[in-house]
């Protein structure tokens, strides 16, 4: 979360400005949500499989080693991760492409976009529903988290403070 990677002098204007603050963020899910946890489990299974990793390495162009950092590769269970949204976007595009493709497997941009706007499904991030006019995801189909900043004094004499974000509420399905 923005601004949480630094400490402030206790009682300073920035400390006092952050104290009691919070925000609302779009959420791809939180641990404990069945679909979100299952995606994390499946991605971890891929990461732990030598065969799967060998295949992934074989199809990536150039030297893929910087992309395959074991600590972050295929790890959606981090605050603010966009992985669940990317996963649902790929599913959405695949479903729409299958429905928009003609018998000769010809896929046209306008037909694809029209089908994309009509396609909906239950994804990792909740029900995926797009606005029929704009093609953007409807706000009622996204999870939102209310996060509050909580003081976390970083030294034993409390001269410096950090803030950590905690989720207090999750709003799902509209």
PDB file of C-alpha atoms in Angstrom, residues 29-169:
ATOM      1  CA  UNK A  29     -10.153 -11.476  -3.244  1.00  0.00           C
ATOM      2  CA  UNK A  30      -8.799 -12.241   0.192  1.00  0.00           C
ATOM      3  CA  UNK A  31      -7.595 -15.438   1.824  1.00  0.00           C
ATOM      4  CA  UNK A  32     -10.605 -17.446   2.949  1.00  0.00           C
ATOM      5  CA  UNK A  33     -12.563 -16.865  -0.269  1.00  0.00           C
ATOM      6  CA  UNK A  34     -12.879 -20.290  -1.906  1.00  0.00           C
ATOM      7  CA  UNK A  35     -12.086 -19.326  -5.512  1.00  0.00           C
ATOM      8  CA  UNK A  36      -9.227 -17.047  -4.488  1.00  0.00           C
ATOM      9  CA  UNK A  37      -7.651 -19.712  -2.285  1.00  0.00           C
ATOM     10  CA  UNK A  38      -8.043 -22.339  -5.013  1.00  0.00           C
ATOM     11  CA  UNK A  39      -6.306 -20.116  -7.578  1.00  0.00           C
ATOM     12  CA  UNK A  40      -3.426 -19.643  -5.149  1.00  0.00           C
ATOM     13  CA  UNK A  41      -3.248 -23.396  -4.574  1.00  0.00           C
ATOM     14  CA  UNK A  42      -3.274 -24.205  -8.290  1.00  0.00           C
ATOM     15  CA  UNK A  43      -0.645 -21.591  -9.136  1.00  0.00           C
ATOM     16  CA  UNK A  44       1.559 -22.923  -6.340  1.00  0.00           C
ATOM     17  CA  UNK A  45       1.160 -26.454  -7.748  1.00  0.00           C
ATOM     18  CA  UNK A  46       2.388 -25.192 -11.139  1.00  0.00           C
ATOM     19  CA  UNK A  47       5.305 -23.401  -9.501  1.00  0.00           C
ATOM     20  CA  UNK A  48       6.326 -26.558  -7.593  1.00  0.00           C
ATOM     21  CA  UNK A  49       6.125 -28.834 -10.655  1.00  0.00           C
ATOM     22  CA  UNK A  50       9.464 -29.223 -12.499  1.00  0.00           C
ATOM     23  CA  UNK A  51       7.583 -30.395 -15.615  1.00  0.00           C
ATOM     24  CA  UNK A  52       5.285 -27.360 -15.641  1.00  0.00           C
ATOM     25  CA  UNK A  53       8.151 -24.936 -15.021  1.00  0.00           C
ATOM     26  CA  UNK A  54      10.224 -26.568 -17.772  1.00  0.00           C
ATOM     27  CA  UNK A  55       7.329 -26.126 -20.195  1.00  0.00           C
ATOM     28  CA  UNK A  56       6.756 -22.497 -19.189  1.00  0.00           C
ATOM     29  CA  UNK A  57      10.475 -21.774 -19.546  1.00  0.00           C
ATOM     30  CA  UNK A  58      10.493 -23.389 -23.006  1.00  0.00           C
ATOM     31  CA  UNK A  59       7.769 -21.121 -24.401  1.00  0.00           C
ATOM     32  CA  UNK A  60       8.933 -17.794 -22.950  1.00  0.00           C
ATOM     33  CA  UNK A  61      11.150 -15.744 -25.266  1.00  0.00           C
ATOM     34  CA  UNK A  62      14.708 -14.858 -24.273  1.00  0.00           C
ATOM     35  CA  UNK A  63      16.003 -15.479 -20.777  1.00  0.00           C
ATOM     36  CA  UNK A  64      12.911 -15.940 -18.591  1.00  0.00           C
ATOM     37  CA  UNK A  65      14.827 -16.311 -15.304  1.00  0.00           C
ATOM     38  CA  UNK A  66      14.048 -12.753 -14.062  1.00  0.00           C
ATOM     39  CA  UNK A  67      10.345 -13.516 -14.537  1.00  0.00           C
ATOM     40  CA  UNK A  68      10.518 -16.783 -12.655  1.00  0.00           C
ATOM     41  CA  UNK A  69      11.522 -15.485  -9.214  1.00  0.00           C
ATOM     42  CA  UNK A  70      10.315 -18.244  -6.884  1.00  0.00           C
ATOM     43  CA  UNK A  71       9.082 -15.743  -4.283  1.00  0.00           C
ATOM     44  CA  UNK A  72       6.734 -13.822  -6.571  1.00  0.00           C
ATOM     45  CA  UNK A  73       6.106 -15.943  -9.683  1.00  0.00           C
ATOM     46  CA  UNK A  74       2.522 -17.246  -9.692  1.00  0.00           C
ATOM     47  CA  UNK A  75       1.860 -15.884  -6.212  1.00  0.00           C
ATOM     48  CA  UNK A  76      -1.547 -14.154  -6.072  1.00  0.00           C
ATOM     49  CA  UNK A  77      -1.786 -14.191  -2.307  1.00  0.00           C
ATOM     50  CA  UNK A  78      -0.269 -10.760  -1.751  1.00  0.00           C
ATOM     51  CA  UNK A  79      -1.973  -7.481  -0.913  1.00  0.00           C
ATOM     52  CA  UNK A  80      -3.073  -5.633  -4.011  1.00  0.00           C
ATOM     53  CA  UNK A  81      -2.117  -8.383  -6.449  1.00  0.00           C
ATOM     54  CA  UNK A  82      -3.653  -8.092  -9.895  1.00  0.00           C
ATOM     55  CA  UNK A  83      -3.138 -11.810 -10.641  1.00  0.00           C
ATOM     56  CA  UNK A  84      -6.788 -12.785  -9.975  1.00  0.00           C
ATOM     57  CA  UNK A  85      -7.964 -10.028 -12.326  1.00  0.00           C
ATOM     58  CA  UNK A  86      -5.549 -11.162 -15.064  1.00  0.00           C
ATOM     59  CA  UNK A  87      -6.747 -14.737 -14.628  1.00  0.00           C
ATOM     60  CA  UNK A  88     -10.402 -13.728 -14.990  1.00  0.00           C
ATOM     61  CA  UNK A  89      -9.560 -11.485 -17.970  1.00  0.00           C
ATOM     62  CA  UNK A  90      -7.955 -14.429 -19.792  1.00  0.00           C
ATOM     63  CA  UNK A  91     -10.974 -16.644 -19.075  1.00  0.00           C
ATOM     64  CA  UNK A  92     -13.301 -13.880 -20.301  1.00  0.00           C
ATOM     65  CA  UNK A  93     -11.322 -13.439 -23.514  1.00  0.00           C
ATOM     66  CA  UNK A  94     -11.252 -17.192 -24.160  1.00  0.00           C
ATOM     67  CA  UNK A  95     -14.977 -17.614 -23.621  1.00  0.00           C
ATOM     68  CA  UNK A  96     -15.782 -14.611 -25.813  1.00  0.00           C
ATOM     69  CA  UNK A  97     -13.394 -15.771 -28.566  1.00  0.00           C
ATOM     70  CA  UNK A  98     -14.994 -19.224 -28.626  1.00  0.00           C
ATOM     71  CA  UNK A  99     -18.463 -17.677 -28.920  1.00  0.00           C
ATOM     72  CA  UNK A 100     -17.426 -15.083 -31.523  1.00  0.00           C
ATOM     73  CA  UNK A 101     -15.502 -17.420 -33.827  1.00  0.00           C
ATOM     74  CA  UNK A 102     -17.272 -18.507 -36.967  1.00  0.00           C
ATOM     75  CA  UNK A 103     -17.227 -22.057 -38.375  1.00  0.00           C
ATOM     76  CA  UNK A 104     -14.047 -21.283 -40.329  1.00  0.00           C
ATOM     77  CA  UNK A 105     -12.377 -20.108 -37.078  1.00  0.00           C
ATOM     78  CA  UNK A 106     -12.377 -16.502 -38.309  1.00  0.00           C
ATOM     79  CA  UNK A 107     -12.343 -14.026 -35.420  1.00  0.00           C
ATOM     80  CA  UNK A 108     -13.249 -10.417 -36.217  1.00  0.00           C
ATOM     81  CA  UNK A 109     -12.500  -7.561 -33.834  1.00  0.00           C
ATOM     82  CA  UNK A 110     -15.998  -6.084 -33.739  1.00  0.00           C
ATOM     83  CA  UNK A 111     -17.669  -9.480 -33.286  1.00  0.00           C
ATOM     84  CA  UNK A 112     -15.172 -10.339 -30.573  1.00  0.00           C
ATOM     85  CA  UNK A 113     -15.763  -7.064 -28.718  1.00  0.00           C
ATOM     86  CA  UNK A 114     -19.543  -7.461 -28.975  1.00  0.00           C
ATOM     87  CA  UNK A 115     -19.306 -11.017 -27.617  1.00  0.00           C
ATOM     88  CA  UNK A 116     -16.909  -9.879 -24.888  1.00  0.00           C
ATOM     89  CA  UNK A 117     -19.528  -7.394 -23.652  1.00  0.00           C
ATOM     90  CA  UNK A 118     -22.203 -10.141 -23.594  1.00  0.00           C
ATOM     91  CA  UNK A 119     -20.082 -12.763 -21.804  1.00  0.00           C
ATOM     92  CA  UNK A 120     -20.413 -13.188 -18.051  1.00  0.00           C
ATOM     93  CA  UNK A 121     -19.286 -15.883 -15.622  1.00  0.00           C
ATOM     94  CA  UNK A 122     -18.390 -16.461 -11.980  1.00  0.00           C
ATOM     95  CA  UNK A 123     -14.664 -15.841 -11.695  1.00  0.00           C
ATOM     96  CA  UNK A 124     -12.010 -15.755  -9.011  1.00  0.00           C
ATOM     97  CA  UNK A 125     -12.699 -12.043  -8.480  1.00  0.00           C
ATOM     98  CA  UNK A 126     -16.465 -12.513  -8.264  1.00  0.00           C
ATOM     99  CA  UNK A 127     -19.152 -12.460 -10.919  1.00  0.00           C
ATOM    100  CA  UNK A 128     -17.558 -11.041 -14.076  1.00  0.00           C
ATOM    101  CA  UNK A 129     -20.082  -8.776 -15.815  1.00  0.00           C
ATOM    102  CA  UNK A 130     -19.256  -6.078 -18.368  1.00  0.00           C
ATOM    103  CA  UNK A 131     -21.233  -2.971 -19.246  1.00  0.00           C
ATOM    104  CA  UNK A 132     -22.964  -3.617 -22.568  1.00  0.00           C
ATOM    105  CA  UNK A 133     -22.161  -0.158 -23.927  1.00  0.00           C
ATOM    106  CA  UNK A 134     -18.590   0.462 -22.813  1.00  0.00           C
ATOM    107  CA  UNK A 135     -17.192  -3.017 -22.196  1.00  0.00           C
ATOM    108  CA  UNK A 136     -15.874  -2.005 -18.756  1.00  0.00           C
ATOM    109  CA  UNK A 137     -16.517  -4.197 -15.757  1.00  0.00           C
ATOM    110  CA  UNK A 138     -19.569  -3.185 -13.756  1.00  0.00           C
ATOM    111  CA  UNK A 139     -18.806  -1.917 -10.250  1.00  0.00           C
ATOM    112  CA  UNK A 140     -21.433  -4.238  -8.782  1.00  0.00           C
ATOM    113  CA  UNK A 141     -19.428  -7.244 -10.030  1.00  0.00           C
ATOM    114  CA  UNK A 142     -16.205  -6.344  -8.205  1.00  0.00           C
ATOM    115  CA  UNK A 143     -15.143  -6.838  -4.586  1.00  0.00           C
ATOM    116  CA  UNK A 144     -14.137  -3.748  -2.627  1.00  0.00           C
ATOM    117  CA  UNK A 145     -12.115  -3.711   0.595  1.00  0.00           C
ATOM    118  CA  UNK A 146     -12.247  -0.995   3.232  1.00  0.00           C
ATOM    119  CA  UNK A 147      -8.746  -0.750   4.682  1.00  0.00           C
ATOM    120  CA  UNK A 148      -7.717   1.252   7.730  1.00  0.00           C
ATOM    121  CA  UNK A 149      -4.221   2.314   8.692  1.00  0.00           C
ATOM    122  CA  UNK A 150      -3.089   1.122  12.104  1.00  0.00           C
ATOM    123  CA  UNK A 151      -0.070   2.453  13.967  1.00  0.00           C
ATOM    124  CA  UNK A 152       2.816   0.050  14.365  1.00  0.00           C
ATOM    125  CA  UNK A 153       5.565   1.589  16.464  1.00  0.00           C
ATOM    126  CA  UNK A 154       8.860   0.455  14.966  1.00  0.00           C
ATOM    127  CA  UNK A 155      11.232   0.857  17.889  1.00  0.00           C
ATOM    128  CA  UNK A 156      11.224   0.088  21.588  1.00  0.00           C
ATOM    129  CA  UNK A 157      11.009   3.709  22.777  1.00  0.00           C
ATOM    130  CA  UNK A 158       8.161   4.560  20.352  1.00  0.00           C
ATOM    131  CA  UNK A 159      10.066   7.427  18.690  1.00  0.00           C
ATOM    132  CA  UNK A 160       9.122   6.215  15.181  1.00  0.00           C
ATOM    133  CA  UNK A 161       5.899   4.801  13.832  1.00  0.00           C
ATOM    134  CA  UNK A 162       4.974   2.827  10.718  1.00  0.00           C
ATOM    135  CA  UNK A 163       1.470   2.137   9.535  1.00  0.00           C
ATOM    136  CA  UNK A 164       0.062  -1.136   8.369  1.00  0.00           C
ATOM    137  CA  UNK A 165      -3.097  -1.581   6.395  1.00  0.00           C
ATOM    138  CA  UNK A 166      -5.794  -3.902   7.716  1.00  0.00           C
ATOM    139  CA  UNK A 167      -8.973  -4.905   5.914  1.00  0.00           C
ATOM    140  CA  UNK A 168     -11.973  -4.062   8.057  1.00  0.00           C
ATOM    141  CA  UNK A 169     -14.746  -4.834   5.580  1.00  0.00           C
TER     142      UNK A 169
END
